[in-house]
PDB file of C-alpha atoms in Angstrom:
ATOM      1  CA  UNK T  53      56.127 212.089   6.702  1.00 59.00           C
ATOM      2  CA  UNK T  54      53.649 214.499   5.124  1.00 68.00           C
ATOM      3  CA  UNK T  55      52.871 217.419   7.460  1.00 70.00           C
ATOM      4  CA  UNK T  56      49.351 218.808   7.809  1.00 78.00           C
ATOM      5  CA  UNK T  57      48.596 222.424   6.741  1.00 79.00           C
ATOM      6  CA  UNK T  58      48.838 223.789  10.300  1.00 82.00           C
ATOM      7  CA  UNK T  59      52.251 222.171  10.752  1.00 82.00           C
ATOM      8  CA  UNK T  60      53.392 223.630   7.419  1.00 85.00           C
ATOM      9  CA  UNK T  61      52.270 227.073   8.588  1.00 89.00           C
ATOM     10  CA  UNK T  62      54.366 226.886  11.766  1.00 89.00           C
ATOM     11  CA  UNK T  63      57.283 225.439   9.806  1.00 90.00           C
ATOM     12  CA  UNK T  64      57.234 228.511   7.556  1.00 92.00           C
ATOM     13  CA  UNK T  65      57.029 230.866  10.556  1.00 94.00           C
ATOM     14  CA  UNK T  66      59.925 229.024  12.215  1.00 93.00           C
ATOM     15  CA  UNK T  67      61.997 229.235   9.018  1.00 94.00           C
ATOM     16  CA  UNK T  68      61.340 232.978   8.678  1.00 95.00           C
ATOM     17  CA  UNK T  69      62.339 233.502  12.316  1.00 94.00           C
ATOM     18  CA  UNK T  70      65.498 231.491  11.747  1.00 94.00           C
ATOM     19  CA  UNK T  71      66.446 233.568   8.717  1.00 95.00           C
ATOM     20  CA  UNK T  72      65.831 236.737  10.746  1.00 93.00           C
ATOM     21  CA  UNK T  73      68.095 235.527  13.557  1.00 93.00           C
ATOM     22  CA  UNK T  74      70.805 234.514  11.077  1.00 94.00           C
ATOM     23  CA  UNK T  75      70.591 237.953   9.450  1.00 91.00           C
ATOM     24  CA  UNK T  76      70.740 239.685  12.848  1.00 89.00           C
ATOM     25  CA  UNK T  77      73.762 237.627  13.897  1.00 91.00           C
ATOM     26  CA  UNK T  78      75.520 238.291  10.595  1.00 91.00           C
ATOM     27  CA  UNK T  79      74.897 242.023  10.972  1.00 89.00           C
ATOM     28  CA  UNK T  80      76.341 242.025  14.504  1.00 89.00           C
ATOM     29  CA  UNK T  81      79.477 240.215  13.369  1.00 90.00           C
ATOM     30  CA  UNK T  82      79.869 242.374  10.227  1.00 88.00           C
ATOM     31  CA  UNK T  83      79.478 245.726  12.028  1.00 87.00           C
ATOM     32  CA  UNK T  84      81.822 244.856  14.897  1.00 87.00           C
ATOM     33  CA  UNK T  85      84.368 243.172  12.603  1.00 87.00           C
ATOM     34  CA  UNK T  86      84.549 246.333  10.512  1.00 85.00           C
ATOM     35  CA  UNK T  87      85.008 248.347  13.707  1.00 81.00           C
ATOM     36  CA  UNK T  88      87.757 245.951  14.785  1.00 84.00           C
ATOM     37  CA  UNK T  89      89.583 246.345  11.465  1.00 84.00           C
ATOM     38  CA  UNK T  90      89.312 250.139  11.507  1.00 83.00           C
ATOM     39  CA  UNK T  91      90.182 250.795  15.162  1.00 80.00           C
ATOM     40  CA  UNK T  92      92.404 247.723  15.731  1.00 80.00           C
ATOM     41  CA  UNK T  93      90.725 246.990  19.071  1.00 81.00           C
ATOM     42  CA  UNK T  94      87.418 245.945  20.602  1.00 81.00           C
ATOM     43  CA  UNK T  95      85.874 246.992  23.897  1.00 83.00           C
ATOM     44  CA  UNK T  96      84.984 244.216  26.386  1.00 83.00           C
ATOM     45  CA  UNK T  97      81.285 244.586  25.566  1.00 84.00           C
ATOM     46  CA  UNK T  98      81.964 244.387  21.815  1.00 86.00           C
ATOM     47  CA  UNK T  99      84.039 241.237  22.357  1.00 88.00           C
ATOM     48  CA  UNK T 100      81.028 239.604  23.979  1.00 89.00           C
ATOM     49  CA  UNK T 101      78.672 240.910  21.288  1.00 90.00           C
ATOM     50  CA  UNK T 102      80.725 239.520  18.418  1.00 92.00           C
ATOM     51  CA  UNK T 103      81.134 236.173  20.203  1.00 92.00           C
ATOM     52  CA  UNK T 104      77.388 236.071  20.808  1.00 92.00           C
ATOM     53  CA  UNK T 105      76.717 236.883  17.146  1.00 92.00           C
ATOM     54  CA  UNK T 106      78.934 234.035  15.902  1.00 94.00           C
ATOM     55  CA  UNK T 107      77.412 231.655  18.443  1.00 93.00           C
ATOM     56  CA  UNK T 108      73.825 232.557  17.522  1.00 93.00           C
ATOM     57  CA  UNK T 109      74.618 232.190  13.818  1.00 94.00           C
ATOM     58  CA  UNK T 110      75.946 228.641  14.320  1.00 93.00           C
ATOM     59  CA  UNK T 111      73.175 227.750  16.769  1.00 92.00           C
ATOM     60  CA  UNK T 112      70.407 228.726  14.371  1.00 93.00           C
ATOM     61  CA  UNK T 113      71.837 226.828  11.423  1.00 93.00           C
ATOM     62  CA  UNK T 114      72.274 223.703  13.551  1.00 90.00           C
ATOM     63  CA  UNK T 115      68.685 224.074  14.789  1.00 90.00           C
ATOM     64  CA  UNK T 116      67.292 224.350  11.243  1.00 91.00           C
ATOM     65  CA  UNK T 117      69.298 221.394   9.945  1.00 88.00           C
ATOM     66  CA  UNK T 118      68.503 219.156  12.900  1.00 85.00           C
ATOM     67  CA  UNK T 119      64.775 219.958  13.033  1.00 86.00           C
ATOM     68  CA  UNK T 120      64.065 219.493   9.336  1.00 85.00           C
ATOM     69  CA  UNK T 121      66.343 216.485   8.834  1.00 82.00           C
ATOM     70  CA  UNK T 122      65.029 214.623  11.876  1.00 78.00           C
ATOM     71  CA  UNK T 123      61.402 215.502  11.068  1.00 79.00           C
ATOM     72  CA  UNK T 124      61.398 214.347   7.430  1.00 78.00           C
ATOM     73  CA  UNK T 125      63.793 211.432   7.948  1.00 75.00           C
ATOM     74  CA  UNK T 126      63.411 210.296  11.585  1.00 64.00           C
ATOM     75  CA  UNK T 127      65.037 206.917  10.937  1.00 59.00           C
ATOM     76  CA  UNK T 128      68.417 208.573  10.323  1.00 57.00           C
ATOM     77  CA  UNK T 129      70.795 209.576  13.083  1.00 56.00           C
ATOM     78  CA  UNK T 130      71.346 213.319  13.442  1.00 64.00           C
ATOM     79  CA  UNK T 131      72.474 213.299  17.050  1.00 68.00           C
ATOM     80  CA  UNK T 132      75.695 215.200  16.222  1.00 72.00           C
ATOM     81  CA  UNK T 133      73.598 218.200  15.124  1.00 77.00           C
ATOM     82  CA  UNK T 134      71.701 218.013  18.399  1.00 77.00           C
ATOM     83  CA  UNK T 135      74.973 217.928  20.320  1.00 80.00           C
ATOM     84  CA  UNK T 136      76.289 220.960  18.443  1.00 85.00           C
ATOM     85  CA  UNK T 137      73.033 222.855  19.050  1.00 87.00           C
ATOM     86  CA  UNK T 138      73.193 222.091  22.765  1.00 85.00           C
ATOM     87  CA  UNK T 139      76.794 223.304  22.884  1.00 88.00           C
ATOM     88  CA  UNK T 140      75.972 226.602  21.152  1.00 91.00           C
ATOM     89  CA  UNK T 141      72.838 227.042  23.270  1.00 89.00           C
ATOM     90  CA  UNK T 142      74.813 226.597  26.503  1.00 90.00           C
ATOM     91  CA  UNK T 143      77.488 228.963  25.203  1.00 92.00           C
ATOM     92  CA  UNK T 144      74.768 231.522  24.396  1.00 92.00           C
ATOM     93  CA  UNK T 145      73.572 231.342  27.996  1.00 92.00           C
ATOM     94  CA  UNK T 146      77.094 231.914  29.336  1.00 93.00           C
ATOM     95  CA  UNK T 147      77.818 234.772  26.921  1.00 92.00           C
ATOM     96  CA  UNK T 148      74.541 236.487  27.804  1.00 91.00           C
ATOM     97  CA  UNK T 149      75.383 236.044  31.480  1.00 91.00           C
ATOM     98  CA  UNK T 150      78.850 237.455  30.909  1.00 91.00           C
ATOM     99  CA  UNK T 151      77.316 240.478  29.181  1.00 88.00           C
ATOM    100  CA  UNK T 152      75.006 241.034  32.160  1.00 88.00           C
ATOM    101  CA  UNK T 153      77.926 240.734  34.599  1.00 87.00           C
ATOM    102  CA  UNK T 154      80.024 243.263  32.650  1.00 86.00           C
ATOM    103  CA  UNK T 155      77.135 245.728  32.467  1.00 84.00           C
ATOM    104  CA  UNK T 156      76.471 245.281  36.192  1.00 84.00           C
ATOM    105  CA  UNK T 157      80.090 245.887  37.169  1.00 83.00           C
ATOM    106  CA  UNK T 158      80.593 248.859  34.829  1.00 80.00           C
ATOM    107  CA  UNK T 159      77.306 250.688  35.410  1.00 79.00           C
ATOM    108  CA  UNK T 160      76.227 249.907  38.983  1.00 77.00           C
ATOM    109  CA  UNK T 161      77.073 252.403  41.701  1.00 74.00           C
ATOM    110  CA  UNK T 162      77.868 249.863  44.428  1.00 75.00           C
ATOM    111  CA  UNK T 163      81.026 250.591  46.450  1.00 75.00           C
ATOM    112  CA  UNK T 164      81.710 247.082  47.693  1.00 74.00           C
ATOM    113  CA  UNK T 165      85.421 246.144  47.314  1.00 79.00           C
ATOM    114  CA  UNK T 166      84.527 243.237  44.991  1.00 76.00           C
ATOM    115  CA  UNK T 167      82.697 245.575  42.601  1.00 76.00           C
ATOM    116  CA  UNK T 168      85.519 248.100  42.701  1.00 78.00           C
ATOM    117  CA  UNK T 169      88.102 245.380  42.007  1.00 79.00           C
ATOM    118  CA  UNK T 170      86.069 243.937  39.136  1.00 77.00           C
ATOM    119  CA  UNK T 171      85.521 247.388  37.654  1.00 78.00           C
ATOM    120  CA  UNK T 172      89.279 247.936  37.666  1.00 79.00           C
ATOM    121  CA  UNK T 173      90.073 244.478  36.229  1.00 80.00           C
ATOM    122  CA  UNK T 174      87.180 244.003  33.813  1.00 78.00           C
ATOM    123  CA  UNK T 175      89.138 244.956  30.671  1.00 73.00           C
ATOM    124  CA  UNK T 176      91.702 242.213  31.331  1.00 81.00           C
ATOM    125  CA  UNK T 177      89.226 239.642  32.622  1.00 85.00           C
ATOM    126  CA  UNK T 178      86.775 239.591  29.705  1.00 87.00           C
ATOM    127  CA  UNK T 179      89.018 237.624  27.251  1.00 88.00           C
ATOM    128  CA  UNK T 180      89.673 235.044  29.968  1.00 89.00           C
ATOM    129  CA  UNK T 181      85.975 234.841  30.830  1.00 90.00           C
ATOM    130  CA  UNK T 182      85.189 234.284  27.150  1.00 91.00           C
ATOM    131  CA  UNK T 183      87.684 231.432  27.090  1.00 91.00           C
ATOM    132  CA  UNK T 184      86.165 230.050  30.292  1.00 90.00           C
ATOM    133  CA  UNK T 185      82.700 230.137  28.722  1.00 90.00           C
ATOM    134  CA  UNK T 186      83.998 228.141  25.761  1.00 91.00           C
ATOM    135  CA  UNK T 187      85.611 225.530  28.009  1.00 90.00           C
ATOM    136  CA  UNK T 188      82.601 225.201  30.312  1.00 88.00           C
ATOM    137  CA  UNK T 189      80.295 224.774  27.327  1.00 87.00           C
ATOM    138  CA  UNK T 190      82.597 222.056  25.967  1.00 86.00           C
ATOM    139  CA  UNK T 191      81.684 219.918  28.979  1.00 81.00           C
ATOM    140  CA  UNK T 192      78.131 219.744  27.636  1.00 77.00           C
ATOM    141  CA  UNK T 193      79.434 217.969  24.520  1.00 77.00           C
ATOM    142  CA  UNK T 194      80.562 215.031  26.648  1.00 77.00           C
ATOM    143  CA  UNK T 195      77.222 214.767  28.461  1.00 72.00           C
ATOM    144  CA  UNK T 196      75.253 215.243  25.245  1.00 70.00           C
ATOM    145  CA  UNK T 197      77.236 212.586  23.375  1.00 72.00           C
ATOM    146  CA  UNK T 198      76.783 210.014  26.142  1.00 70.00           C
ATOM    147  CA  UNK T 199      73.111 210.857  26.525  1.00 66.00           C
ATOM    148  CA  UNK T 200      72.328 210.718  22.798  1.00 64.00           C
ATOM    149  CA  UNK T 201      74.216 207.457  22.413  1.00 65.00           C
ATOM    150  CA  UNK T 202      72.231 205.980  25.310  1.00 65.00           C
ATOM    151  CA  UNK T 203      68.991 207.244  23.762  1.00 63.00           C
ATOM    152  CA  UNK T 204      69.793 205.659  20.396  1.00 62.00           C
ATOM    153  CA  UNK T 205      70.648 202.347  22.057  1.00 65.00           C
ATOM    154  CA  UNK T 206      67.458 202.445  24.095  1.00 63.00           C
ATOM    155  CA  UNK T 207      65.288 203.193  21.059  1.00 61.00           C
ATOM    156  CA  UNK T 208      66.898 200.299  19.192  1.00 64.00           C
ATOM    157  CA  UNK T 209      66.216 197.994  22.134  1.00 63.00           C
ATOM    158  CA  UNK T 210      62.595 199.134  22.326  1.00 58.00           C
ATOM    159  CA  UNK T 211      62.115 198.441  18.596  1.00 58.00           C
ATOM    160  CA  UNK T 212      63.568 194.947  18.890  1.00 62.00           C
ATOM    161  CA  UNK T 213      61.927 193.862  22.171  1.00 59.00           C
ATOM    162  CA  UNK T 214      58.763 195.983  22.112  1.00 58.00           C
ATOM    163  CA  UNK T 215      57.362 198.034  24.953  1.00 56.00           C
ATOM    164  CA  UNK T 216      57.561 196.247  28.278  1.00 61.00           C
ATOM    165  CA  UNK T 217      57.899 197.241  31.906  1.00 67.00           C
ATOM    166  CA  UNK T 218      61.717 197.223  31.908  1.00 63.00           C
ATOM    167  CA  UNK T 219      62.133 199.354  28.784  1.00 63.00           C
ATOM    168  CA  UNK T 220      59.444 201.796  29.926  1.00 66.00           C
ATOM    169  CA  UNK T 221      61.167 202.232  33.279  1.00 69.00           C
ATOM    170  CA  UNK T 222      64.514 202.653  31.536  1.00 66.00           C
ATOM    171  CA  UNK T 223      62.976 205.223  29.190  1.00 65.00           C
ATOM    172  CA  UNK T 224      61.582 207.192  32.150  1.00 69.00           C
ATOM    173  CA  UNK T 225      64.953 207.029  33.907  1.00 70.00           C
ATOM    174  CA  UNK T 226      66.824 208.401  30.883  1.00 67.00           C
ATOM    175  CA  UNK T 227      64.197 211.134  30.455  1.00 65.00           C
ATOM    176  CA  UNK T 228      64.659 212.207  34.074  1.00 70.00           C
ATOM    177  CA  UNK T 229      68.440 212.299  33.634  1.00 71.00           C
ATOM    178  CA  UNK T 230      68.028 214.436  30.506  1.00 69.00           C
ATOM    179  CA  UNK T 231      65.780 216.926  32.273  1.00 70.00           C
ATOM    180  CA  UNK T 232      68.015 217.099  35.355  1.00 75.00           C
ATOM    181  CA  UNK T 233      71.186 217.614  33.313  1.00 75.00           C
ATOM    182  CA  UNK T 234      69.548 220.300  31.164  1.00 74.00           C
ATOM    183  CA  UNK T 235      68.276 222.084  34.257  1.00 80.00           C
ATOM    184  CA  UNK T 236      71.707 222.126  35.891  1.00 82.00           C
ATOM    185  CA  UNK T 237      73.593 223.135  32.728  1.00 83.00           C
ATOM    186  CA  UNK T 238      71.307 226.083  31.974  1.00 87.00           C
ATOM    187  CA  UNK T 239      70.251 227.058  35.506  1.00 90.00           C
ATOM    188  CA  UNK T 240      73.768 228.011  36.657  1.00 90.00           C
ATOM    189  CA  UNK T 241      74.397 230.732  34.018  1.00 91.00           C
ATOM    190  CA  UNK T 242      70.758 231.829  34.175  1.00 92.00           C
ATOM    191  CA  UNK T 243      70.923 232.391  37.939  1.00 93.00           C
ATOM    192  CA  UNK T 244      74.131 234.408  37.503  1.00 92.00           C
ATOM    193  CA  UNK T 245      72.405 236.450  34.791  1.00 91.00           C
ATOM    194  CA  UNK T 246      69.396 236.954  37.055  1.00 92.00           C
ATOM    195  CA  UNK T 247      71.533 238.093  39.982  1.00 91.00           C
ATOM    196  CA  UNK T 248      73.574 240.512  37.844  1.00 87.00           C
ATOM    197  CA  UNK T 249      70.526 242.034  36.166  1.00 88.00           C
ATOM    198  CA  UNK T 250      68.593 242.424  39.426  1.00 88.00           C
ATOM    199  CA  UNK T 251      71.616 244.048  41.102  1.00 86.00           C
ATOM    200  CA  UNK T 252      71.939 246.487  38.217  1.00 84.00           C
ATOM    201  CA  UNK T 253      68.230 247.305  38.361  1.00 85.00           C
ATOM    202  CA  UNK T 254      68.489 247.907  42.120  1.00 84.00           C
ATOM    203  CA  UNK T 255      71.536 250.145  41.643  1.00 82.00           C
ATOM    204  CA  UNK T 256      69.863 252.214  38.903  1.00 79.00           C
ATOM    205  CA  UNK T 257      66.674 252.486  40.951  1.00 80.00           C
ATOM    206  CA  UNK T 258      68.599 253.782  43.961  1.00 78.00           C
ATOM    207  CA  UNK T 259      70.499 256.241  41.797  1.00 71.00           C
ATOM    208  CA  UNK T 260      67.272 257.409  40.149  1.00 71.00           C
ATOM    209  CA  UNK T 261      65.720 257.975  43.587  1.00 72.00           C
ATOM    210  CA  UNK T 262      68.677 260.113  44.616  1.00 70.00           C
ATOM    211  CA  UNK T 263      68.429 262.167  41.422  1.00 67.00           C
ATOM    212  CA  UNK T 264      64.764 262.959  42.042  1.00 65.00           C
ATOM    213  CA  UNK T 265      65.802 265.230  44.910  1.00 63.00           C
ATOM    214  CA  UNK T 266      67.691 267.486  42.465  1.00 63.00           C
ATOM    215  CA  UNK T 267      65.392 268.899  39.802  1.00 58.00           C
ATOM    216  CA  UNK T 268      67.762 270.630  37.408  1.00 52.00           C
ATOM    217  CA  UNK T 269      67.802 270.480  33.637  1.00 51.00           C
ATOM    218  CA  UNK T 270      70.798 268.181  33.636  1.00 51.00           C
ATOM    219  CA  UNK T 271      69.310 265.877  36.264  1.00 53.00           C
ATOM    220  CA  UNK T 272      66.021 265.688  34.334  1.00 56.00           C
ATOM    221  CA  UNK T 273      67.825 264.502  31.203  1.00 59.00           C
ATOM    222  CA  UNK T 274      69.824 262.007  33.260  1.00 58.00           C
ATOM    223  CA  UNK T 275      66.625 260.766  34.882  1.00 58.00           C
ATOM    224  CA  UNK T 276      65.152 260.091  31.441  1.00 63.00           C
ATOM    225  CA  UNK T 277      68.253 258.115  30.469  1.00 60.00           C
ATOM    226  CA  UNK T 278      68.117 256.082  33.686  1.00 57.00           C
ATOM    227  CA  UNK T 279      64.393 255.466  33.300  1.00 66.00           C
ATOM    228  CA  UNK T 280      64.938 254.230  29.743  1.00 68.00           C
ATOM    229  CA  UNK T 281      67.752 251.970  30.946  1.00 69.00           C
ATOM    230  CA  UNK T 282      65.520 250.526  33.672  1.00 72.00           C
ATOM    231  CA  UNK T 283      62.724 249.784  31.201  1.00 74.00           C
ATOM    232  CA  UNK T 284      65.198 248.143  28.838  1.00 76.00           C
ATOM    233  CA  UNK T 285      66.664 246.001  31.641  1.00 79.00           C
ATOM    234  CA  UNK T 286      63.206 244.922  32.781  1.00 82.00           C
ATOM    235  CA  UNK T 287      62.298 243.984  29.194  1.00 83.00           C
ATOM    236  CA  UNK T 288      65.637 242.189  28.715  1.00 83.00           C
ATOM    237  CA  UNK T 289      65.065 240.247  31.947  1.00 86.00           C
ATOM    238  CA  UNK T 290      61.575 239.172  30.887  1.00 87.00           C
ATOM    239  CA  UNK T 291      62.732 238.070  27.411  1.00 87.00           C
ATOM    240  CA  UNK T 292      65.690 236.004  28.592  1.00 88.00           C
ATOM    241  CA  UNK T 293      63.662 234.452  31.428  1.00 89.00           C
ATOM    242  CA  UNK T 294      60.992 233.483  28.872  1.00 87.00           C
ATOM    243  CA  UNK T 295      63.667 231.870  26.704  1.00 88.00           C
ATOM    244  CA  UNK T 296      65.030 229.883  29.657  1.00 88.00           C
ATOM    245  CA  UNK T 297      61.559 228.667  30.687  1.00 86.00           C
ATOM    246  CA  UNK T 298      60.602 227.757  27.112  1.00 83.00           C
ATOM    247  CA  UNK T 299      63.773 225.675  26.684  1.00 82.00           C
ATOM    248  CA  UNK T 300      63.112 223.832  29.945  1.00 80.00           C
ATOM    249  CA  UNK T 301      59.457 223.316  29.072  1.00 76.00           C
ATOM    250  CA  UNK T 302      60.288 221.834  25.674  1.00 74.00           C
ATOM    251  CA  UNK T 303      62.989 219.658  27.211  1.00 69.00           C
ATOM    252  CA  UNK T 304      60.433 218.197  29.593  1.00 67.00           C
ATOM    253  CA  UNK T 305      57.839 217.487  26.890  1.00 59.00           C
ATOM    254  CA  UNK T 306      59.685 216.800  23.622  1.00 49.00           C
ATOM    255  CA  UNK T 307      62.160 214.009  24.128  1.00 43.00           C
ATOM    256  CA  UNK T 308      61.534 211.008  21.975  1.00 42.00           C
ATOM    257  CA  UNK T 309      59.404 211.873  18.972  1.00 48.00           C
ATOM    258  CA  UNK T 310      58.205 214.751  16.858  1.00 51.00           C
ATOM    259  CA  UNK T 311      54.681 215.588  17.966  1.00 56.00           C
ATOM    260  CA  UNK T 312      52.354 217.766  15.930  1.00 62.00           C
ATOM    261  CA  UNK T 313      52.854 220.684  18.341  1.00 75.00           C
ATOM    262  CA  UNK T 314      56.652 220.517  18.106  1.00 80.00           C
ATOM    263  CA  UNK T 315      56.820 223.307  15.507  1.00 85.00           C
ATOM    264  CA  UNK T 316      54.587 225.484  17.666  1.00 84.00           C
ATOM    265  CA  UNK T 317      57.136 225.212  20.464  1.00 83.00           C
ATOM    266  CA  UNK T 318      60.016 225.931  18.101  1.00 86.00           C
ATOM    267  CA  UNK T 319      58.192 228.982  16.745  1.00 90.00           C
ATOM    268  CA  UNK T 320      57.691 230.363  20.260  1.00 88.00           C
ATOM    269  CA  UNK T 321      61.308 229.726  21.289  1.00 88.00           C
ATOM    270  CA  UNK T 322      62.883 231.394  18.278  1.00 90.00           C
ATOM    271  CA  UNK T 323      60.451 234.292  18.315  1.00 91.00           C
ATOM    272  CA  UNK T 324      61.880 235.006  21.777  1.00 89.00           C
ATOM    273  CA  UNK T 325      65.433 234.571  20.442  1.00 89.00           C
ATOM    274  CA  UNK T 326      64.746 237.060  17.648  1.00 89.00           C
ATOM    275  CA  UNK T 327      63.333 239.592  20.127  1.00 89.00           C
ATOM    276  CA  UNK T 328      66.361 239.029  22.369  1.00 84.00           C
ATOM    277  CA  UNK T 329      68.770 239.622  19.475  1.00 86.00           C
ATOM    278  CA  UNK T 330      66.897 242.779  18.504  1.00 85.00           C
ATOM    279  CA  UNK T 331      67.068 244.124  22.069  1.00 83.00           C
ATOM    280  CA  UNK T 332      70.803 243.427  22.160  1.00 81.00           C
ATOM    281  CA  UNK T 333      71.346 245.323  18.919  1.00 82.00           C
ATOM    282  CA  UNK T 334      69.327 248.294  20.132  1.00 79.00           C
ATOM    283  CA  UNK T 335      71.353 248.402  23.364  1.00 76.00           C
ATOM    284  CA  UNK T 336      74.603 249.058  21.461  1.00 75.00           C
ATOM    285  CA  UNK T 337      75.083 252.448  19.733  1.00 76.00           C
ATOM    286  CA  UNK T 338      77.448 250.888  17.179  1.00 74.00           C
ATOM    287  CA  UNK T 339      75.000 248.125  16.282  1.00 75.00           C
ATOM    288  CA  UNK T 340      72.080 250.538  16.235  1.00 74.00           C
ATOM    289  CA  UNK T 341      74.006 252.725  13.777  1.00 73.00           C
ATOM    290  CA  UNK T 342      74.863 249.691  11.653  1.00 67.00           C
ATOM    291  CA  UNK T 343      71.206 248.684  11.642  1.00 67.00           C
ATOM    292  CA  UNK T 344      70.191 252.148  10.396  1.00 69.00           C
ATOM    293  CA  UNK T 345      72.828 252.042   7.654  1.00 66.00           C
ATOM    294  CA  UNK T 346      71.620 248.616   6.536  1.00 61.00           C
ATOM    295  CA  UNK T 347      67.992 249.765   6.463  1.00 59.00           C
ATOM    296  CA  UNK T 348      68.949 252.829   4.420  1.00 61.00           C
ATOM    297  CA  UNK T 349      70.888 250.640   1.987  1.00 57.00           C
ATOM    298  CA  UNK T 350      67.881 248.351   1.547  1.00 50.00           C
ATOM    299  CA  UNK T 351      65.592 251.320   0.939  1.00 53.00           C
ATOM    300  CA  UNK T 352      68.004 252.752  -1.621  1.00 55.00           C
ATOM    301  CA  UNK T 353      68.168 249.417  -3.411  1.00 51.00           C
TER     302      UNK T 353
END
């Protein structure tokens, strides 16, 4: 298959975005691994960050390999790459949700007994929640394997018998199952992320309103910090929601063949992923410092 110039353009953009995400993920893992070696411990948030960095690194490589291999050689079977990508994508959703939950519990000013209990237990619960995210994401491998096997069998049947009413109905049925399963698998962690982020925004907004009644120098500086945090959370919410919607949209429209606009969709999705990774790095003082050191090293070189 020889791509047209517009397709080549979006392929190049997608590849550059992928390399950026891989570099970002590598930097996250390198900075936090060095911190782990030096201090001999990681905070709960850093545990999630380093897990997210490893997951994003693997996810992006599987995406690049699957997209290019299946585009230039569609007759071959690369379903195992698709399964691995779906596993890492689901794990990314759960890790991002876990990060939002930890931030919500640690920062919010709610006094409900559940919040107080979680705040007290969060240091011990994070490793177990990371393990739970891994196990939950493993379930997607089973569904993905069965679904991809069914898709391959159906495509083989369609090639041998041709398009008829039965195969078209069967194709539509499998497509609906794919969309429904993808919606359920990703909607559950996304809704938890949404609830945690909205609760944190509400808590910070209430706290900011209370601080406005006390106009001292200290309160003014704290108000600036809270305002910055609110803007960051709103931006983070918009970016991750856009990623969720773009994944669902592409799932509903790109199922059986590589259309000419496929690379446009991939470019949009991974532009959002790159922005999301950048926002995560800027939210961590350690990662922000590591980013500055890396930039200085590149300038010196």
